[in-house]
Coordinates of C-alpha atoms and ligand atoms in Angstrom, one line a residue:
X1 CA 88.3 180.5 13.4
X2 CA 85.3 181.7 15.7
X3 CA 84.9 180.9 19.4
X4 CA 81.3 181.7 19.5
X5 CA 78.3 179.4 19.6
X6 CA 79.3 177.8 16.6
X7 CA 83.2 177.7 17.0
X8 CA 82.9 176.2 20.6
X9 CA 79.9 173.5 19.3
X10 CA 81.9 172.1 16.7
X11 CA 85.2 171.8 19.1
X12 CA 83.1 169.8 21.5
X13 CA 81.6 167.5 19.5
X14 CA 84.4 166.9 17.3
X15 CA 87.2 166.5 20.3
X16 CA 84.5 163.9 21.8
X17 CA 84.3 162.0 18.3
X18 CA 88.1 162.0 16.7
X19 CA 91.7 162.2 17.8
X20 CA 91.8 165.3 16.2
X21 CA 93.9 168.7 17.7
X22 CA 92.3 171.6 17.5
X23 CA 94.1 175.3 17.4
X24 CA 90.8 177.6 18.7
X25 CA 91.2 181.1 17.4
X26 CA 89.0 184.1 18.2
X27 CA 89.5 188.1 18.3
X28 CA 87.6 188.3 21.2
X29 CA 89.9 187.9 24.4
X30 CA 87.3 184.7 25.6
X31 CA 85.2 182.3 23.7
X32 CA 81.2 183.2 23.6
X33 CA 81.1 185.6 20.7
X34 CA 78.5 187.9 20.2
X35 CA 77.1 187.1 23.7
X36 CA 80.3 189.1 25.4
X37 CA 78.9 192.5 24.2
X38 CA 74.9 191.6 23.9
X39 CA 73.2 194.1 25.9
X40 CA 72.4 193.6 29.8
X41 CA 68.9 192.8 29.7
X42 CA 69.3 190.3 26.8
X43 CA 68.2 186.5 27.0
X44 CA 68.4 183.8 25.1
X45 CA 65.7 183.3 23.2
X46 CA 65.7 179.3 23.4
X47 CA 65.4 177.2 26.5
X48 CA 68.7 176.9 28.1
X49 CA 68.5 172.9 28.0
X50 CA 69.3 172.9 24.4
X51 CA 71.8 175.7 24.1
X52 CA 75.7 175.7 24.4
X53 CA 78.0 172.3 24.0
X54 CA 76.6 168.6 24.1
X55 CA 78.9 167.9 26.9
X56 CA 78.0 170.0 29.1
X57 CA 74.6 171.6 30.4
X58 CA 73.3 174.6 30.1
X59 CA 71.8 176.2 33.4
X60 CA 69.4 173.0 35.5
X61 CA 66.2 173.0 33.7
X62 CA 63.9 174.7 35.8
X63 CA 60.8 175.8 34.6
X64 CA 60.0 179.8 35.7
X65 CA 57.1 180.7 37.7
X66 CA 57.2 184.2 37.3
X67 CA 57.5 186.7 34.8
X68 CA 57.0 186.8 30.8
X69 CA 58.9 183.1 30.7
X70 CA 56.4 181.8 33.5
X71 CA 55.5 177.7 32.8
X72 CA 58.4 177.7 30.7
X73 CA 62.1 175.9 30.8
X74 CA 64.6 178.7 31.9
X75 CA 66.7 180.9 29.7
X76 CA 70.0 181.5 30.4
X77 CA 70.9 185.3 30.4
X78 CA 74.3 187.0 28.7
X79 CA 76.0 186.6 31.9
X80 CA 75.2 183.0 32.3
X81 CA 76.1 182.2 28.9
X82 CA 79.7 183.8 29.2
X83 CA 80.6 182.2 32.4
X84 CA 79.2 178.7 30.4
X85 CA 81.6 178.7 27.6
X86 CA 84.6 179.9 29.8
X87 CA 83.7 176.9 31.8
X88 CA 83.5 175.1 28.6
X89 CA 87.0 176.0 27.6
X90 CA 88.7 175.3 30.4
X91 CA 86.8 172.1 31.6
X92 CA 86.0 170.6 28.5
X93 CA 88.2 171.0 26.3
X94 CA 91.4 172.5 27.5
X95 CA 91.4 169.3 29.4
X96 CA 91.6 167.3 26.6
X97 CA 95.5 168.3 26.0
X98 CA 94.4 168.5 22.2
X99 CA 92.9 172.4 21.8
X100 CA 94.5 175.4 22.1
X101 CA 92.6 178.9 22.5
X102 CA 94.4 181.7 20.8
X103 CA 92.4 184.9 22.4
X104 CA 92.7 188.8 20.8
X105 CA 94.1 186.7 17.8
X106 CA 92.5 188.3 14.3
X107 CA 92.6 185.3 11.6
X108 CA 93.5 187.9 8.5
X109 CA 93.0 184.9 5.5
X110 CA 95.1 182.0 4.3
X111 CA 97.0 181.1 1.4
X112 CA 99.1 177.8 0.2
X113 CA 101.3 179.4 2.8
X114 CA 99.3 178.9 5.6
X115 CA 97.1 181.5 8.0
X116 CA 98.2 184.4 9.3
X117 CA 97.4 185.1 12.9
X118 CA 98.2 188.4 14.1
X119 CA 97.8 189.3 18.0
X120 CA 95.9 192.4 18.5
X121 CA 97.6 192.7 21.7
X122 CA 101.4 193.4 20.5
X123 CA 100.7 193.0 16.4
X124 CA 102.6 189.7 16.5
X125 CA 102.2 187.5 13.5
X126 CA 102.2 183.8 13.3
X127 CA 101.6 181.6 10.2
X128 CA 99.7 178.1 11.0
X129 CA 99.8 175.8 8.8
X130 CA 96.7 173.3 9.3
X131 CA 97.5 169.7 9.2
X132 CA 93.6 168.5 8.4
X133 CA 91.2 171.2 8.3
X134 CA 90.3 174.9 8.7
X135 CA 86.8 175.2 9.7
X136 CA 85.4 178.9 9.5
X137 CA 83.1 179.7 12.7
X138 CA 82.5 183.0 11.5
X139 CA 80.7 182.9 8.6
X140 CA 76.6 183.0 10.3
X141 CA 78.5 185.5 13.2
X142 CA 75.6 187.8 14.7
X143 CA 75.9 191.3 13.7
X144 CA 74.7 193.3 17.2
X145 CA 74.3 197.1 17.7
X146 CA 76.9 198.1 20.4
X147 CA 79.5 196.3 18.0
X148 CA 78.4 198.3 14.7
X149 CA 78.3 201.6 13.4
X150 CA 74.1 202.5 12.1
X151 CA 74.5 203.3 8.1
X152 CA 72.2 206.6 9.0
X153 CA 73.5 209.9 9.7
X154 CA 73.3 211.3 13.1
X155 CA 73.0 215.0 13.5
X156 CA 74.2 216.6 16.4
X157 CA 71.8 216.9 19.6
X158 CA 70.0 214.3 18.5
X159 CA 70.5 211.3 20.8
X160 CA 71.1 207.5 20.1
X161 CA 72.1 204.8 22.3
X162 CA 71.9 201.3 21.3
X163 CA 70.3 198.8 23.2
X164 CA 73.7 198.4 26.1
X165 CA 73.4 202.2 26.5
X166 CA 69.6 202.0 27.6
X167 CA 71.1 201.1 31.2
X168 CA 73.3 203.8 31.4
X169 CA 71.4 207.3 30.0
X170 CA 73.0 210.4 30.9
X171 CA 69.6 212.1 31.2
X172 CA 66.2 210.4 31.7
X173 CA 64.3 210.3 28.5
X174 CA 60.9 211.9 27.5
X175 CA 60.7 209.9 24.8
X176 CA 62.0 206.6 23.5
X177 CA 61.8 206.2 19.5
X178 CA 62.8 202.4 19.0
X179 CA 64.5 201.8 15.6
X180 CA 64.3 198.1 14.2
X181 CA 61.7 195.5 13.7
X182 CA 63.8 192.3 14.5
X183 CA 64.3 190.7 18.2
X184 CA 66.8 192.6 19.7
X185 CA 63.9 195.6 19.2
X186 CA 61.4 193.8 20.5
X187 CA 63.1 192.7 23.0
X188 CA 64.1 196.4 24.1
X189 CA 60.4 197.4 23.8
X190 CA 59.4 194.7 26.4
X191 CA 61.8 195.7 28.9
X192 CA 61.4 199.0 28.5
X193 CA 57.5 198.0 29.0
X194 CA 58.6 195.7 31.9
X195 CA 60.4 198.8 33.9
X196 CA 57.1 200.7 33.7
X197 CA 57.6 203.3 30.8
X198 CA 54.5 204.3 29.6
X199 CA 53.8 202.5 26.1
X200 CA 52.4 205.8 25.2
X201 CA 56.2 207.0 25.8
X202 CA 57.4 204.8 23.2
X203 CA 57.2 205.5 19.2
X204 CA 58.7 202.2 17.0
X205 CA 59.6 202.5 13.9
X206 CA 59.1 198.5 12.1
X207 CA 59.2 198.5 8.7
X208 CA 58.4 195.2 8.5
X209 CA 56.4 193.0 10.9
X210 CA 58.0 189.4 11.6
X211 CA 56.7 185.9 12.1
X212 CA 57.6 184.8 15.2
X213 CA 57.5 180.9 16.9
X214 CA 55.0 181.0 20.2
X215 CA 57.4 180.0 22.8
X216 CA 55.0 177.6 24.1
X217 CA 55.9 175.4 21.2
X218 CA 59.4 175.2 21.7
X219 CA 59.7 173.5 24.9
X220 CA 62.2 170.5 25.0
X221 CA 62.3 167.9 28.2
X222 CA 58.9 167.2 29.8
X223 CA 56.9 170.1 27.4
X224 CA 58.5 168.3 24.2
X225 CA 54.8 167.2 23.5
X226 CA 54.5 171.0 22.2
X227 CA 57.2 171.1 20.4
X228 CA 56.3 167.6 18.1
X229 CA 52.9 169.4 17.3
X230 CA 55.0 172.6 16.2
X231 CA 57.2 169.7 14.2
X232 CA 54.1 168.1 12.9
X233 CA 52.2 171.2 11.6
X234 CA 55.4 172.3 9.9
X235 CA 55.3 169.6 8.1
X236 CA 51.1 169.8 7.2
X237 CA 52.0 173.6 5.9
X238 CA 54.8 172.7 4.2
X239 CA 52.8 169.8 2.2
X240 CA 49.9 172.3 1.5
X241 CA 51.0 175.6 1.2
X242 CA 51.4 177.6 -2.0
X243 CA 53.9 180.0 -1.1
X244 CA 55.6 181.4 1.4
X245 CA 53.1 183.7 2.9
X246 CA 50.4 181.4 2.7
X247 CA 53.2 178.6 4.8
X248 CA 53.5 181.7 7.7
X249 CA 49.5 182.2 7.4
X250 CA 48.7 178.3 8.2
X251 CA 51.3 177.8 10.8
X252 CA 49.5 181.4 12.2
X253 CA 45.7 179.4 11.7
X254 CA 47.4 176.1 14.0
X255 CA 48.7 178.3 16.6
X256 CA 52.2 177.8 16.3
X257 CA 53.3 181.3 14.8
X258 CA 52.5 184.8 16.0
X259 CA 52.5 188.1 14.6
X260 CA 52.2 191.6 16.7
X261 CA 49.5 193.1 14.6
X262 CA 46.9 191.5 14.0
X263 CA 46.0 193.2 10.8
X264 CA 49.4 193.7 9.5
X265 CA 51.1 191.1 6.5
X266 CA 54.3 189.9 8.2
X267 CA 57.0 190.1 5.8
X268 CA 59.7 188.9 7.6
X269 CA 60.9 185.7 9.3
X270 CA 63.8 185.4 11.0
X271 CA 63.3 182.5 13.1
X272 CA 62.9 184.2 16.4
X273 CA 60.6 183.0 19.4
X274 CA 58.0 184.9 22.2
X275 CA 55.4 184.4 24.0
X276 CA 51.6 185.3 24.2
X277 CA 52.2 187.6 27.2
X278 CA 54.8 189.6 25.2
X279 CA 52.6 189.9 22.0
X280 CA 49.9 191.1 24.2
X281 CA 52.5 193.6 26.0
X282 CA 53.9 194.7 22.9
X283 CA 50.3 195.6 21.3
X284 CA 50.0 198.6 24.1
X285 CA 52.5 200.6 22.1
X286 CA 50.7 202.3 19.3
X287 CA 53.0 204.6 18.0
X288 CA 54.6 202.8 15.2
X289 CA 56.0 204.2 12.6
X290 CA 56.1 202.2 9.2
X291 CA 59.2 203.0 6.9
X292 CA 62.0 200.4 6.5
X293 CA 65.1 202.8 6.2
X294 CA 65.8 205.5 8.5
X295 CA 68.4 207.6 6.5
X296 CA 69.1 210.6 9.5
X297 CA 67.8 211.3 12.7
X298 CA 67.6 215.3 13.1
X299 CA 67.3 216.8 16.8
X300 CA 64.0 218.1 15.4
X301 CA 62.7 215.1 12.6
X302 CA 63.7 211.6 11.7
X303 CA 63.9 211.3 8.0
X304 CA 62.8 207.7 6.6
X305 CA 62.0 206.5 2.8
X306 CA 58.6 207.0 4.3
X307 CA 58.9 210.9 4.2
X308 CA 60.1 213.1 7.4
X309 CA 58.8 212.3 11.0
X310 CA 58.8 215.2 14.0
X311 CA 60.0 214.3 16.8
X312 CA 59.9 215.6 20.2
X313 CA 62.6 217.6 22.5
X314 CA 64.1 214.9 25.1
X315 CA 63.5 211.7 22.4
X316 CA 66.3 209.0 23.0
X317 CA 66.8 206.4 20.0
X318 CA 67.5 203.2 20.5
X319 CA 69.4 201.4 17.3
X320 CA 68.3 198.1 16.8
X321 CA 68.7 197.7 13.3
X322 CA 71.7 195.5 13.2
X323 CA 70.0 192.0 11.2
X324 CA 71.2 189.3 14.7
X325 CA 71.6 186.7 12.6
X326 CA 72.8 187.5 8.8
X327 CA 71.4 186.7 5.7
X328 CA 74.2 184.5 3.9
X329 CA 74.7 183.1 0.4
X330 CA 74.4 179.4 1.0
X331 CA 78.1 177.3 0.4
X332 CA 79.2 173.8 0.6
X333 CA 80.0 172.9 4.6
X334 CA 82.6 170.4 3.4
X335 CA 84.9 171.6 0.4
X336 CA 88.3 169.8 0.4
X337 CA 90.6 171.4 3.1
X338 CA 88.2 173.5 4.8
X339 CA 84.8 173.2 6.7
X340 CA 82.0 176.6 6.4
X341 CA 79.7 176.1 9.5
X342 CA 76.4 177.2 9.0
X343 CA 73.0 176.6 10.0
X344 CA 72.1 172.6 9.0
X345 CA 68.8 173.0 10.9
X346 CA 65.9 175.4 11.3
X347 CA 67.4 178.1 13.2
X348 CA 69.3 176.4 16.4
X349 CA 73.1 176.9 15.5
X350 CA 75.1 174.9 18.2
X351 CA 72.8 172.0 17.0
X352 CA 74.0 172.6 13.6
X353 CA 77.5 173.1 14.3
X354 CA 77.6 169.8 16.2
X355 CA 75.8 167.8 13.5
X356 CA 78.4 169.4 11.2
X357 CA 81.5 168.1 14.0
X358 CA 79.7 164.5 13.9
X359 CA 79.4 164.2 10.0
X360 CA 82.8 165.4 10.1
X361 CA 83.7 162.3 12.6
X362 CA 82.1 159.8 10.4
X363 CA 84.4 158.9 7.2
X364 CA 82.2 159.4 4.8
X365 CA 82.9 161.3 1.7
X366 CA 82.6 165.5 1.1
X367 CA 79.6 164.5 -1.1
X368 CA 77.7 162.6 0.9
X369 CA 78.1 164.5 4.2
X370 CA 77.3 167.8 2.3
X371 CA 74.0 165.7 1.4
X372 CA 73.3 165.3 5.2
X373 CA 74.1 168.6 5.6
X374 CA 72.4 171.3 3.2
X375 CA 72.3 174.7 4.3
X376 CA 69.2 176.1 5.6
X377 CA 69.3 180.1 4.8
X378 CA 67.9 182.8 6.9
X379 CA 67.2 185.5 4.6
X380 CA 64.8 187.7 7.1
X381 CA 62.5 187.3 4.1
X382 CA 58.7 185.6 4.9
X383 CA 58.6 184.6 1.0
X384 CA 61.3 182.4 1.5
X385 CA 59.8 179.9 4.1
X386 CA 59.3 177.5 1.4
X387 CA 62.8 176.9 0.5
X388 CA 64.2 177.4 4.2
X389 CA 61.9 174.3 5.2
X390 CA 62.8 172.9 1.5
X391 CA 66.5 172.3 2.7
X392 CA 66.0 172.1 6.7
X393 CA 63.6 169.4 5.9
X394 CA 65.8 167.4 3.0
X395 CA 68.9 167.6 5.8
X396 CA 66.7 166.5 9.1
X397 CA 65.1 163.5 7.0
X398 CA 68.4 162.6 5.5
X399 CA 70.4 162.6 9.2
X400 CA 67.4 160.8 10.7
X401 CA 67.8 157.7 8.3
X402 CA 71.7 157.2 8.6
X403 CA 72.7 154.5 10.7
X404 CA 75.9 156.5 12.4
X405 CA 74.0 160.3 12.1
X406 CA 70.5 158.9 12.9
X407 CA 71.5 157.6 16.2
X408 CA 73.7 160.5 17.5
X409 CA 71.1 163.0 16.9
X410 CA 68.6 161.4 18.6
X411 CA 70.7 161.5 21.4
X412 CA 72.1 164.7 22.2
X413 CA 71.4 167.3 24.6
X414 CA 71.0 169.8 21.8
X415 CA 68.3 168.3 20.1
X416 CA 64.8 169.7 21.6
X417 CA 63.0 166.7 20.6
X418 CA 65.8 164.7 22.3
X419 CA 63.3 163.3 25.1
X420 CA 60.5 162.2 22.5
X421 CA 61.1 158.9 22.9
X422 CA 60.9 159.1 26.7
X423 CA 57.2 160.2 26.0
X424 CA 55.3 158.0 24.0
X425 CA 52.5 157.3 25.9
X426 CA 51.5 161.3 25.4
X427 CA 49.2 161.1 22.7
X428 CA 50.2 164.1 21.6
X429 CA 53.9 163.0 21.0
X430 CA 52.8 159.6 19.2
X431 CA 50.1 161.4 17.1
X432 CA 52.7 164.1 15.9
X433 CA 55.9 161.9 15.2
X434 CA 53.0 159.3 13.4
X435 CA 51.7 162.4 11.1
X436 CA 55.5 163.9 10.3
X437 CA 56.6 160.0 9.0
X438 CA 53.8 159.8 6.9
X439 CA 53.3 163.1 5.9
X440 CA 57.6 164.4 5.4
X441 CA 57.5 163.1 2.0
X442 CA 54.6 165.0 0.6
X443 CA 56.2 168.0 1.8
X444 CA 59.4 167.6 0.3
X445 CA 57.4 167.0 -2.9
X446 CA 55.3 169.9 -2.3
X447 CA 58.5 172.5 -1.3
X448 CA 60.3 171.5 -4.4
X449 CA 57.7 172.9 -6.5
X450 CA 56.6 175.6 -4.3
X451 CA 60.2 176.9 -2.8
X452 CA 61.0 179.3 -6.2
X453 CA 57.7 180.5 -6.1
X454 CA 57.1 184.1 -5.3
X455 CA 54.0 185.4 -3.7
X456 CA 51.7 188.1 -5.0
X457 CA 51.6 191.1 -3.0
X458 CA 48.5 191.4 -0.7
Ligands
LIG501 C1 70.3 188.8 20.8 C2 70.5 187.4 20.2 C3 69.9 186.3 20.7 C4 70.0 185.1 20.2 N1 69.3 184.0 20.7 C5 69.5 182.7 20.2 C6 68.9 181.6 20.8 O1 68.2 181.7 21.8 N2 69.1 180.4 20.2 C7 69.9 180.3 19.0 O2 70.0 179.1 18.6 N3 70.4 181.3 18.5 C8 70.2 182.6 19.0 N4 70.8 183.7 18.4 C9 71.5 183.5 17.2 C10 73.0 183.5 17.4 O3 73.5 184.0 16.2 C11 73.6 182.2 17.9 O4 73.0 181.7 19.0 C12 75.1 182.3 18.2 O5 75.4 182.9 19.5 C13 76.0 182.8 17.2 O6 77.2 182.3 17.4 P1 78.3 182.3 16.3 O7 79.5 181.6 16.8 O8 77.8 181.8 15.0 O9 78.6 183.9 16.0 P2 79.3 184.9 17.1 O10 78.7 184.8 18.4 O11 79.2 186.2 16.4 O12 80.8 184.4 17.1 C14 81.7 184.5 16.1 C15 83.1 184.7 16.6 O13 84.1 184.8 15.6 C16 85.1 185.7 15.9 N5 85.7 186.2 14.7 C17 85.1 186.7 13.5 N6 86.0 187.0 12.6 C18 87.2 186.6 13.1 C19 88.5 186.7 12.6 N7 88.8 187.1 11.4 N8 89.5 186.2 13.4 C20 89.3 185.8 14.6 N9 88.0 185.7 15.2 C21 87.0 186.1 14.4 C22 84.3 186.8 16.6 O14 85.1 187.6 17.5 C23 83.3 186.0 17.4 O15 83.7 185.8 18.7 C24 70.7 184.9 19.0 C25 71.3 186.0 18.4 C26 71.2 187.3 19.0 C27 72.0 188.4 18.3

């Protein structure tokens, strides 16, 4: 069930690894997920050269010259992804004579029965009956604007787009009131910056500022140097810090996270990555309204939990308040008869999904591949970095010693410290992968006691 990132991860790997026949379901009329209705301007956020299937690249590695991701690996764009997994499907795996894609086919819950599969196309119902496994590749989905209804009230003459709509405005703006504090608003404010509007012609609302990666840290391939020293000072905050905002504030202190106010306690962490030059951008725009909730948006006033906001005649507001990636509650990935996909490392789903497929492959039992495979939670919540690392941390260490997992993972594509080992004489790679084997197990120690600890506000 699921033919996004995670559906079409799993499939991959697992069709690579086992005999097994796959029936690929997905409402959607083509597999790729929430990337079929992301808005235009949208990248991803990641390198391309560890994104997508292991069997198959992603884009060809070149770094950019120009623009906000200059002296970084290339990131594939919405378009690029799209035409990636189609190519996936019918290259990969169709070829295979073992899957089966079931498009604008709504997976409405199983029984003893089986699962019922009804066509949205003509209503037509089918009940499967799965010989091994169901494996939900839904459960993580991204929740995006265009595909979601905003729970505030909009009165009428007031204007809201979400991001998709920015391209298309029936009238040009005088104003642009961005509402949201995650990526998919930042990443409206920089284009909007990018096409020249004046930041003075932009008002934010952001509740809540996030901790964000510097993308100069998460380079795979020849840059992987920079991402071991990310790896290794994880590990240094995670054997020293006290809580979870003290974890953000050291990995802020080595350089490897960022904030967009300087003077502002980030709050939130939601895994997402930028660079320096769109920090630096996103500082121009002073007009930022702090309240969490906005609860209506008048023609005349936006009304928040923060009190009631003027706003101005022509304002456009962008909604970009839907969470990307959702906050779940945490659930075995192997139960008997079925398999939840869900992030097994920090943040990088088709990594995780085809660590899940490969566990899957091996014949261990439930128990022991749910030990190699804890789930790592995103919350959205900065306090909770302790016991995000906690079980990212317990799951990389555990994979990285088993004799089957251990090797796999070191080997493919979508690991970013895949070429590591190709760059040992870097000091900087030996150093760091020296420091995270002597260091991983005082971390551990120090997350256990730390990860239920909440911290005092500041
Ligand atoms: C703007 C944005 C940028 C991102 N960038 C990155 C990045 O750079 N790197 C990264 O690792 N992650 C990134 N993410 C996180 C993102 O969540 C994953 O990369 C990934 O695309 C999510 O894939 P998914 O398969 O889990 O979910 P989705 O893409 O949401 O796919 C789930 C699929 O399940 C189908 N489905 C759901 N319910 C049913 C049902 N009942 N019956 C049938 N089908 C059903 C849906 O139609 C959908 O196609 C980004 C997220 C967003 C929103």
């Amino acid at each position: 069930m699921g033919a996004g990132a995670s559906g079409m991860a799993f499939v991959d790997t697992l069709v690579a690894n086992t005999d097994a026949e796959v029936v690929l379901v997905d409402r959607r009329h083509r597999p790729g997920g929430h990337w079929l209705d992301a808005y235009p301007f949208v990248r991803l956020h990641q390198p391309s050269a560890y994104y997508g299937v292991e069997s198959r690249s992603l884009g060809r590695d070149r770094i950019d010259h120009e623009g906000p991701n200059a002296g970084f690996y290339e990131r594939a764009s919405a378009p690029e992804i799209c035409a990636y997994y189609a190519d996936v499907l019918a290259e990969q795996l169709l070829t295979t004579g073992r899957v089966r894609f079931f498009g604008m086919t709504d997976h409405r819950g199983g029984s003893r029965d089986g699962h019922l599969l009804v066509s949205l196309l003509d209503g037509s119902e089918t009940l499967v009956r799965p010989r091994r496994k169901v494996i939900d590749a839904t459960y993580v989905q991204s929740e995006i604007p265009s595909r979601r209804v905003p729970d505030f009230a909009v009165e009428p003459g007031a204007t809201l787009v979400s991001p998709n709509g920015l391209v298309d405005l029936g009238e040009p703006a005088k104003r642009f009131t961005v509402i949201g504090a995650g990526k998919t608003a930042i990443d409206t404010c920089v284009w909007l910056l990018d096409a020249g509007i004046d930041p003075d012609r932009i008002r934010w609302v952001r509740g809540r500022d996030p901790w964000q990666f510097d993308r100069t840290f998460t380079q795979p391939l020849d840059l992987v140097g920079g991402y071991l020293q990310l790896q290794a000072r994880w590990v240094e905050a995670a054997a020293t810090a006290t809580d979870g905002h003290d974890f953000g504030h050291r990995l802020e202190d080595a350089e490897m996270f960022v904030r967009i106010d300087p003077v502002t306690e980030p709050l939130a962490f939601r895994g997402a990555t930028i660079s320096r030059a769109e920090i630096n951008a996103l500082r121009t725009i002073e007009n930022v309204v702090r309240a969490r909730r906005v609860s209506r948006i008048r023609r005349t006033s936006l009304t928040t939990e923060a009190g009631e906001v003027p706003n101005q005649p022509g304002e456009v507001f962008v909604d970009c308040t839907a969470p990307g990636v959702r906050a779940t509650v945490p659930r075995p990935v192997f139960a008997p008869g079925t398999i939840t996909i869900q992030y097994v490392t920090p943040g990088l789903i088709p990594w995780s999904a085809a660590t899940i497929a490969f566990v899957e492959s091996t014949k261990l039992p439930d128990e022991e591949r749910n030990r190699l495979c804890p789930p790592v939670v995103f919350t959205g919540d900065a306090a909770d970095l302790p016991q995000l690392a906690y079980a990212a941390m317990q799951g990389l260490a555990a994979r990285a010693r088993h004799e089957q997992v251990g090797p796999w993972n070191l080997a493919t594509r979508l690991n970013p410290a895949k070429a590591a080992l190709d760059h040992l004489d870097d000091p900087g790679v030996a150093d760091s992968l020296t420091f995270i084997v002597e260091h991983t197990r005082d971390a551990l120690a120090n997350l256990e006691r730390t990860r239920t600890t909440r911290p005092t506000a500041s």
